[in-house]
mmCIF file of C-alpha atoms and ligand atoms in Angstrom:
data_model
loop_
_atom_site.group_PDB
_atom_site.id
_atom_site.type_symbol
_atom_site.label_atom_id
_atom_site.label_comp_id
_atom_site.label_asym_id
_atom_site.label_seq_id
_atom_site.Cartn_x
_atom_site.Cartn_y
_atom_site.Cartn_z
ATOM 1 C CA UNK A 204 -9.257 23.386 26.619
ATOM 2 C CA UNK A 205 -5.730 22.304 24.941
ATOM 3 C CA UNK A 206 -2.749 21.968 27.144
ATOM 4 C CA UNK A 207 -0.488 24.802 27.478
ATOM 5 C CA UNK A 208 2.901 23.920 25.556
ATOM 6 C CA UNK A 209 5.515 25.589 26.789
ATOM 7 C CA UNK A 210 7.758 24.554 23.797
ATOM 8 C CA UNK A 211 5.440 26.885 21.556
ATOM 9 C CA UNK A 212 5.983 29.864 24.291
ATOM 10 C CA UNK A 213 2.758 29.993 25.329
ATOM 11 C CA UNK A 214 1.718 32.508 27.532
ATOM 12 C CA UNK A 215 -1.907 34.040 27.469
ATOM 13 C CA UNK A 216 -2.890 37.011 27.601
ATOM 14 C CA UNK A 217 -5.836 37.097 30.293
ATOM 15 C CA UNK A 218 -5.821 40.888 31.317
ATOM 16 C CA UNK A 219 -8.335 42.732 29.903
ATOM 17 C CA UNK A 220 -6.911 46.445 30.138
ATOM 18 C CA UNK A 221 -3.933 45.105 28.268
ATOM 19 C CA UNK A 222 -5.797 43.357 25.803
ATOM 20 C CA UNK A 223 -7.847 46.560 24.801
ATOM 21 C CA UNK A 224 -4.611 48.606 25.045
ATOM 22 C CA UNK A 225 -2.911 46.279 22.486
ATOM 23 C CA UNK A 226 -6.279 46.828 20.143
ATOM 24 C CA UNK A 227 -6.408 50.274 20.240
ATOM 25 C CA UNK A 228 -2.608 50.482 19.118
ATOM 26 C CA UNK A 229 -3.079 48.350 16.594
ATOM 27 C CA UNK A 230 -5.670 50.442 14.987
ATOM 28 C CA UNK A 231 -7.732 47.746 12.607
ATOM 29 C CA UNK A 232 -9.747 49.474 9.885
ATOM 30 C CA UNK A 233 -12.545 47.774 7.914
ATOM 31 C CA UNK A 234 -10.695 46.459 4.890
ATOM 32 C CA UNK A 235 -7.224 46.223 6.037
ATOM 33 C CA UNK A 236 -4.901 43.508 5.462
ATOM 34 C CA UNK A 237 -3.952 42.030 8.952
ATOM 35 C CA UNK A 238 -1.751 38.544 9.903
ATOM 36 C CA UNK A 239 -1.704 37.625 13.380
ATOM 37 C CA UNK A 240 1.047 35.599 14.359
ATOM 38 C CA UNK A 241 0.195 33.197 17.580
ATOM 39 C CA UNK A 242 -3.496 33.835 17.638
ATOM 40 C CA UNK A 243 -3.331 31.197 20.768
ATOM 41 C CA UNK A 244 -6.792 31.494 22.513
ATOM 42 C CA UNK A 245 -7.677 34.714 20.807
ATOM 43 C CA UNK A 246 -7.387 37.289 23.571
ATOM 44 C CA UNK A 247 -6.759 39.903 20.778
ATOM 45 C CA UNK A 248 -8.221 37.759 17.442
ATOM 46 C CA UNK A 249 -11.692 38.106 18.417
ATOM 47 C CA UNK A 250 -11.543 41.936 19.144
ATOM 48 C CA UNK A 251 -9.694 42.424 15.954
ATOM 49 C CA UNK A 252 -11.831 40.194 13.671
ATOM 50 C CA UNK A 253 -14.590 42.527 14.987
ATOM 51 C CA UNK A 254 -12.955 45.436 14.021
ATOM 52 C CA UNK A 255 -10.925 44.612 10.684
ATOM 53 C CA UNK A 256 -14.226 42.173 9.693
ATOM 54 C CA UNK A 257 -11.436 39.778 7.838
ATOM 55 C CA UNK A 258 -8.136 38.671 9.562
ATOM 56 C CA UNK A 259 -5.281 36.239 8.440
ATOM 57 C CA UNK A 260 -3.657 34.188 11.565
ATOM 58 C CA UNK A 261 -1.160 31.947 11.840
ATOM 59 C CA UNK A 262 -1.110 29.056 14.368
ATOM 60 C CA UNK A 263 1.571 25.826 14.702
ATOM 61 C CA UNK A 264 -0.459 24.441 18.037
ATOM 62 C CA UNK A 265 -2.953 21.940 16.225
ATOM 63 C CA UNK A 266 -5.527 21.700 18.965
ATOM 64 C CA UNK A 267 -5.398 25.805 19.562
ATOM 65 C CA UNK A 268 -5.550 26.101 15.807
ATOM 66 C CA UNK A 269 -8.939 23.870 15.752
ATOM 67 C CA UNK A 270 -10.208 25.436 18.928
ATOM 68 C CA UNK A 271 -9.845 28.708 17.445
ATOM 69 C CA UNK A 272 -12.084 28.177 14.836
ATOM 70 C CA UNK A 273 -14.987 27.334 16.465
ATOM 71 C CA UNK A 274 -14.373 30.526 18.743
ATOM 72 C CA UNK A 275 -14.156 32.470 16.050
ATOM 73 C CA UNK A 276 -17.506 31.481 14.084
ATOM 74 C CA UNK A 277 -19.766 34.232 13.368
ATOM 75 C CA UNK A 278 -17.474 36.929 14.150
ATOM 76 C CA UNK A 279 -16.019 37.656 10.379
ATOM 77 C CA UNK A 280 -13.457 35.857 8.358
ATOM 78 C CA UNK A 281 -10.662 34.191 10.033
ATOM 79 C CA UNK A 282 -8.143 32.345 7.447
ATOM 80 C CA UNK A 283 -6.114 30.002 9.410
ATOM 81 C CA UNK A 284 -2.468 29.008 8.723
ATOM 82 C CA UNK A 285 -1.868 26.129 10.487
ATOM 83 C CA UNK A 286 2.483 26.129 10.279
ATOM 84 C CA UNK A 287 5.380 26.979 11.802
ATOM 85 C CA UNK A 288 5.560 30.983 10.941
ATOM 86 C CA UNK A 289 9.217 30.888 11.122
ATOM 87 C CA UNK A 290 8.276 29.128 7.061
ATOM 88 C CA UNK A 291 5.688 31.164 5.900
ATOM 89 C CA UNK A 292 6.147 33.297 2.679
ATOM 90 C CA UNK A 293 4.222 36.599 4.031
ATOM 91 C CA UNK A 294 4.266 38.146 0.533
ATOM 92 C CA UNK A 295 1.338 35.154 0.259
ATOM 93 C CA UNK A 296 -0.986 37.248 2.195
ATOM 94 C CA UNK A 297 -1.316 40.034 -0.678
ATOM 95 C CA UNK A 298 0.166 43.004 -1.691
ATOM 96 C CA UNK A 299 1.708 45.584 0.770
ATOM 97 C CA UNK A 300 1.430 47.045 3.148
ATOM 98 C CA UNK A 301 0.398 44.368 5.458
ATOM 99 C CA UNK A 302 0.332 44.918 9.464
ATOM 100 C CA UNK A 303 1.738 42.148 10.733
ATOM 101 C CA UNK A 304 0.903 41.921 14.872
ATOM 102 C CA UNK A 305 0.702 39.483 17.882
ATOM 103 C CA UNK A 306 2.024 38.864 20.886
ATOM 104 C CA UNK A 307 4.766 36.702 20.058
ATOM 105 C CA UNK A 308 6.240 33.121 21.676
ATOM 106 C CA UNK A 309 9.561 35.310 23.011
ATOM 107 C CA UNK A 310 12.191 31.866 22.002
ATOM 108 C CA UNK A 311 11.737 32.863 18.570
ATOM 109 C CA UNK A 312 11.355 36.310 18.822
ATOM 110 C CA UNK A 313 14.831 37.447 17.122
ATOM 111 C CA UNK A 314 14.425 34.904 14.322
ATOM 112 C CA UNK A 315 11.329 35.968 13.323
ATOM 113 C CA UNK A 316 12.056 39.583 13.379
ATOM 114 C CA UNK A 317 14.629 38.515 10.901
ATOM 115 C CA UNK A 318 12.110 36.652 8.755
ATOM 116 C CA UNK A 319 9.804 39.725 8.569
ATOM 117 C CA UNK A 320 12.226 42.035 7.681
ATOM 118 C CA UNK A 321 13.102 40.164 4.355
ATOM 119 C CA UNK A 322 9.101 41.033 3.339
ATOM 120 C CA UNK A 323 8.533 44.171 1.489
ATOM 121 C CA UNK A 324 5.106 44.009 1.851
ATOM 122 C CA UNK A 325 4.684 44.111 5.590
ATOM 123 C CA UNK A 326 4.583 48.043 6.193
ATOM 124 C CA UNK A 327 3.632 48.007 9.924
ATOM 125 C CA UNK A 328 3.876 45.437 12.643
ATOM 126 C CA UNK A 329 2.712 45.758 16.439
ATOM 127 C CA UNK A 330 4.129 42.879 18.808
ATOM 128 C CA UNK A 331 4.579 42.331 22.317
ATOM 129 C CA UNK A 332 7.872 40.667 23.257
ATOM 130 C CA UNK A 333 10.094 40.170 26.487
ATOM 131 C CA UNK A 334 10.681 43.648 27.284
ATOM 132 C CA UNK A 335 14.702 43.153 26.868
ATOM 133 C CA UNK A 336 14.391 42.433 23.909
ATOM 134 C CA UNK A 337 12.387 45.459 23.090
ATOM 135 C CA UNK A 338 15.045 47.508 24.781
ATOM 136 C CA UNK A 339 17.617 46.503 22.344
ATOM 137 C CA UNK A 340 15.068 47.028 19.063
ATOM 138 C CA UNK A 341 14.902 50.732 20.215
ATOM 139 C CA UNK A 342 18.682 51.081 21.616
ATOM 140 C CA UNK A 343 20.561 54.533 20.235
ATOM 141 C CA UNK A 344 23.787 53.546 19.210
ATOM 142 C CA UNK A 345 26.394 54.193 22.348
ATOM 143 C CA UNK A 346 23.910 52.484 24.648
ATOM 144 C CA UNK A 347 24.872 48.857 25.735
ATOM 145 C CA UNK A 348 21.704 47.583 24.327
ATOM 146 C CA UNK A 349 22.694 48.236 20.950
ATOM 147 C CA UNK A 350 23.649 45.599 18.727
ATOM 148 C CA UNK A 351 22.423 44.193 15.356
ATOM 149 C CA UNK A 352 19.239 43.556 16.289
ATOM 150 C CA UNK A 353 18.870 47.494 17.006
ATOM 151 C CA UNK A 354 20.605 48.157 13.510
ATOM 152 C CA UNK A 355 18.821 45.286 11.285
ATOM 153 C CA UNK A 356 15.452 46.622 12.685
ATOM 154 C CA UNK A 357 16.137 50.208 12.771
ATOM 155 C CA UNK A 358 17.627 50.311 9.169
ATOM 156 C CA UNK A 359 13.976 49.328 7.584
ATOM 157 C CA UNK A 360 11.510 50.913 10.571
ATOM 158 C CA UNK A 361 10.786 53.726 13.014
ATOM 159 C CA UNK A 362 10.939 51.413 16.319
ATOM 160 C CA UNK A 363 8.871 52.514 19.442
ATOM 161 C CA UNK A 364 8.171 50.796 22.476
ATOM 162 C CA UNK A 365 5.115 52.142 23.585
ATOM 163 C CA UNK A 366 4.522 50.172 26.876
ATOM 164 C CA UNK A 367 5.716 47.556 29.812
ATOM 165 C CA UNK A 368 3.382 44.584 30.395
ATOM 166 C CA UNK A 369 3.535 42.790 34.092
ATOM 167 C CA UNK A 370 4.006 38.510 33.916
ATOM 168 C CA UNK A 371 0.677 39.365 35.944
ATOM 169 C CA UNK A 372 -0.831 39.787 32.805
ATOM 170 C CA UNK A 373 -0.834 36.658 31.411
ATOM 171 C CA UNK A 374 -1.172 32.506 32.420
ATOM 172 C CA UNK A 375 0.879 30.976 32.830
ATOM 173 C CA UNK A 376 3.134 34.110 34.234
ATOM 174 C CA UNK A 377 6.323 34.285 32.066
ATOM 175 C CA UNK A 378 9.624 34.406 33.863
ATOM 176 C CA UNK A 379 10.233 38.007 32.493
ATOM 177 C CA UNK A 380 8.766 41.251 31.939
ATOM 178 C CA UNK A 381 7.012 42.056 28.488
ATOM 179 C CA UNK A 382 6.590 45.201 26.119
ATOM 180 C CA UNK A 383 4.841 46.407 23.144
ATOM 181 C CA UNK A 384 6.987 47.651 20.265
ATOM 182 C CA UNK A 385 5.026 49.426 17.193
ATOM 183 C CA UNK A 386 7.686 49.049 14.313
ATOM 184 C CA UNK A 387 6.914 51.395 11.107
ATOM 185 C CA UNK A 388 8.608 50.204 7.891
ATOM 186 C CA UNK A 389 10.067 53.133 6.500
ATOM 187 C CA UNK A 390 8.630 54.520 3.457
ATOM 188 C CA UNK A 391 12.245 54.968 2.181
ATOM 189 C CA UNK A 392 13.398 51.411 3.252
ATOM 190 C CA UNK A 393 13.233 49.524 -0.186
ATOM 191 C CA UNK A 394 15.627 51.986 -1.498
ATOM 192 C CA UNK A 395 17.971 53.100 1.352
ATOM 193 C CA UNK A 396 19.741 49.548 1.382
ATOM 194 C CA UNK A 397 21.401 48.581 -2.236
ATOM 195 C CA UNK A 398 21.555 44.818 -1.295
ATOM 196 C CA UNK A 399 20.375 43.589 1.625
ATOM 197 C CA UNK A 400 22.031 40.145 1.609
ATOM 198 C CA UNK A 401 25.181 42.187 1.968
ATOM 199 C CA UNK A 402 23.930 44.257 4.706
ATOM 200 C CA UNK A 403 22.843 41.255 6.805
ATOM 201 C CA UNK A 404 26.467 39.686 6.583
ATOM 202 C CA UNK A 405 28.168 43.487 6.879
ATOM 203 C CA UNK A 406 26.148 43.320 10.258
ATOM 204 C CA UNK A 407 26.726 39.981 11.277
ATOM 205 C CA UNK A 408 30.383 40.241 11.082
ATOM 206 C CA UNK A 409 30.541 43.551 12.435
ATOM 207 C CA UNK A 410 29.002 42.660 15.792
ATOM 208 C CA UNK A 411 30.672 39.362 16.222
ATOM 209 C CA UNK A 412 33.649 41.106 17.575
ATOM 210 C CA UNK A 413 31.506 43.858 19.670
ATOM 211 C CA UNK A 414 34.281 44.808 21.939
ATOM 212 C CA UNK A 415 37.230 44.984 19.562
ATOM 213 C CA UNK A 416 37.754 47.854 16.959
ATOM 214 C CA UNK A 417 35.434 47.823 14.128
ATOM 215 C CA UNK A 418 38.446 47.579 11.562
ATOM 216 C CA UNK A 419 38.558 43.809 12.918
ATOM 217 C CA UNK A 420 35.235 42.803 12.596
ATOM 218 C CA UNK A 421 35.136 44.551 9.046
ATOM 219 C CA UNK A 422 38.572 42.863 7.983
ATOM 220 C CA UNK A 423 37.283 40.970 5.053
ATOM 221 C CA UNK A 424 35.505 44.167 3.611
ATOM 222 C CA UNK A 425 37.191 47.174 4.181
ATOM 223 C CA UNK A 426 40.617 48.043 5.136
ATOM 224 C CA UNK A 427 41.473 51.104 7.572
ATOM 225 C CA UNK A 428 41.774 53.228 5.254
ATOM 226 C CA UNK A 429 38.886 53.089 2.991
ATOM 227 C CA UNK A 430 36.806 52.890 6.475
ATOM 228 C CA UNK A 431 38.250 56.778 7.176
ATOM 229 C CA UNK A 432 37.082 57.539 3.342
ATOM 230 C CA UNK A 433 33.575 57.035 4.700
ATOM 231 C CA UNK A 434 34.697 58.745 8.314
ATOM 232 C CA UNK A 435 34.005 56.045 10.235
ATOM 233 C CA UNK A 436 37.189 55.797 12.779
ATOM 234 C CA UNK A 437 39.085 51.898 12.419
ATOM 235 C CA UNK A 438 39.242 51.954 16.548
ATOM 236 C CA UNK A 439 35.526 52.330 16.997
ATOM 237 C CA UNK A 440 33.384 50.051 18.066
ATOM 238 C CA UNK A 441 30.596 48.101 16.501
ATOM 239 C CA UNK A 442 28.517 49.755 18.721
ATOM 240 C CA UNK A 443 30.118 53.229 18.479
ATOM 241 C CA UNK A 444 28.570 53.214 14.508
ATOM 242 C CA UNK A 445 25.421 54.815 13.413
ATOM 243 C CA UNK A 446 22.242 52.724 11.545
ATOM 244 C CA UNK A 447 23.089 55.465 9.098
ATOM 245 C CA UNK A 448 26.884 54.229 8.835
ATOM 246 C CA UNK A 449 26.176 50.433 8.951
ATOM 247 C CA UNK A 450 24.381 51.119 5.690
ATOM 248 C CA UNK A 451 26.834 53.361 4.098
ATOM 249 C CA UNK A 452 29.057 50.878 4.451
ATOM 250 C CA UNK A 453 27.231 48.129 2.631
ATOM 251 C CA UNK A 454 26.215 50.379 0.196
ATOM 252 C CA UNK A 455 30.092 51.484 -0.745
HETATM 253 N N1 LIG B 627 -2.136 35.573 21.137
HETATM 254 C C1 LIG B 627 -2.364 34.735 22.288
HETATM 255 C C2 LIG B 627 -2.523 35.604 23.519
HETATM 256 O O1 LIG B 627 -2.081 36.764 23.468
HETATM 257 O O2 LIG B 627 -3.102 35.138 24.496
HETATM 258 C C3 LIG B 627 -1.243 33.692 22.492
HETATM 259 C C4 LIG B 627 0.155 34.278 22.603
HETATM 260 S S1 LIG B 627 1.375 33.084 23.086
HETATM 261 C C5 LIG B 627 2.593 34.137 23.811
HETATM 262 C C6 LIG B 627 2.207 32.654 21.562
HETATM 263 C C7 LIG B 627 1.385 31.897 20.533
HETATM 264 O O3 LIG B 627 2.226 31.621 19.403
HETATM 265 C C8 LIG B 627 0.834 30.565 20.992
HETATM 266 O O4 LIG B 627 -0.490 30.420 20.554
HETATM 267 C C9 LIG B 627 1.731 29.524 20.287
HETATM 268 O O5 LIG B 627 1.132 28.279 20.061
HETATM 269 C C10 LIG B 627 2.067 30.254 18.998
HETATM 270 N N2 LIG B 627 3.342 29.823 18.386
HETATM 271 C C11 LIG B 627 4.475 29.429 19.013
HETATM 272 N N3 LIG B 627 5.439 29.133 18.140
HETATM 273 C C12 LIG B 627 4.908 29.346 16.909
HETATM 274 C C13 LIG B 627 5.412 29.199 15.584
HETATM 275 N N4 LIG B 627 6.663 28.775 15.361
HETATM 276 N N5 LIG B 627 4.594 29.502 14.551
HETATM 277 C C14 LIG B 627 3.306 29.928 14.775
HETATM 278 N N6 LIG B 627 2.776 30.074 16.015
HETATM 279 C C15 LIG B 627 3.569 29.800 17.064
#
């Protein structure tokens, strides 16, 4: 068997339960279009080639990639991506909507969210991730997990974490606790944001000062003024503002 590399986040899954809890919220139907990202050993490839008969995966680990192959003969068709998935163009895997699912290496969980987002053609995506990180996907603004990671994923998708996984769950044992997020792409999310470059940056800035007034963050933009125009208060803060009014804003 390959060495674990801990530089690729690898932690496998190796509790059953959890493995068929994770398949039966994915959901695979005969004919749909699915990419696993971090197939690994295939705790949850081989259950969901069975189901979905065809499955896309991608895979930077070389030996895991190779290893997974042979595991995987016989079982339906597995096309491998052997690359870093942080540089993969996921409109290459066909037209929308894709489901997009793994359990993800957690030190690139944020950037990849990030990457996925700028795909109109994934329209669902399961994951597990370190369960703080789930926490602030699914934050209501007010909370103190709410920051633009809560706002970039809630302005395309319905977020829901659906349940906490134990470090006893997987080998080697991660130094944190886990969760599954399902993440719904909205059906009104291609439309609701004009330009979504903007948006990002509107964000970005926004939450770089997240404990001074929103008027400072928002300097280069709007003025305090215009921000009471589109009743959104110049003291608040960053985290004080709605999805609904980050995207308002950009829009404006
Ligand atoms: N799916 C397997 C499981 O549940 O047992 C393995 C999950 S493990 C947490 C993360 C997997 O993502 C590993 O197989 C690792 O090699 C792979 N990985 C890490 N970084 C990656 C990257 N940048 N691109 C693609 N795969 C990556």
């Amino acid at each position: 068997m390959p060495p674990v590399r801990r530089r690729f986040g690898q932690h496998f899954l190796k509790d059953a339960a959890i493995v068929d809890r994770i398949i039966r919220a994915i959901d695979a139907r005969p004919g749909e279009r699915i990419v696993e990202i971090g197939p690994g050993r295939g705790a949850l490839t081989i259950p969901l080639l069975r189901t979905a008969g065809a499955l896309d995966v991608v895979e930077v680990d070389r030996d895991l990639a190779a290893e997974l192959v042979e595991r995987c003969q016989g079982t339906g068709r597995l096309n491998l991506v052997r690359q870093d998935v942080l540089t993969v163009d996921f409109a290459e895997f066909g037209p929308a909507p894709l489901k997009v699912v793994g359990n993800l290496p957690y030190n690139i969980s944020t950037p990849l969210l990030f990457h996925l987002l700028g795909f109109n053609q994934v329209g669902h995506m399961l994951f597990m991730l370190q369960k703080e990180v789930v926490d602030r996907i699914c934050a209501a603004a007010g909370t103190p997990e709410y920051g633009r990671l809560s706002v970039m994923v809630q302005a395309r998708c319905r977020a829901e974490k659906l349940f906490d996984v134990a470090p006893a769950a997987f080998s080697p044992r991660p130094n944190v606790d886990s969760a599954v997020v399902r993440l719904t792409v909205l059906p009104e999310a291609a439309g609701r944001i004009r330009d979504f470059n903007r948006f990002t940056e509107l964000v970005r800035a926004a939450f770089s000062a997240r404990r001074k007034k929103i008027s400072n963050g928002l300097k280069p933009w709007f003025d305090a003024a215009q921000l009471e125009e589109l009743n959104i208060s110049p003291s608040a803060r960053p985290a004080d503002l709605s999805v609904a009014d980050y995207i308002n804003l950009s829009n404006s």
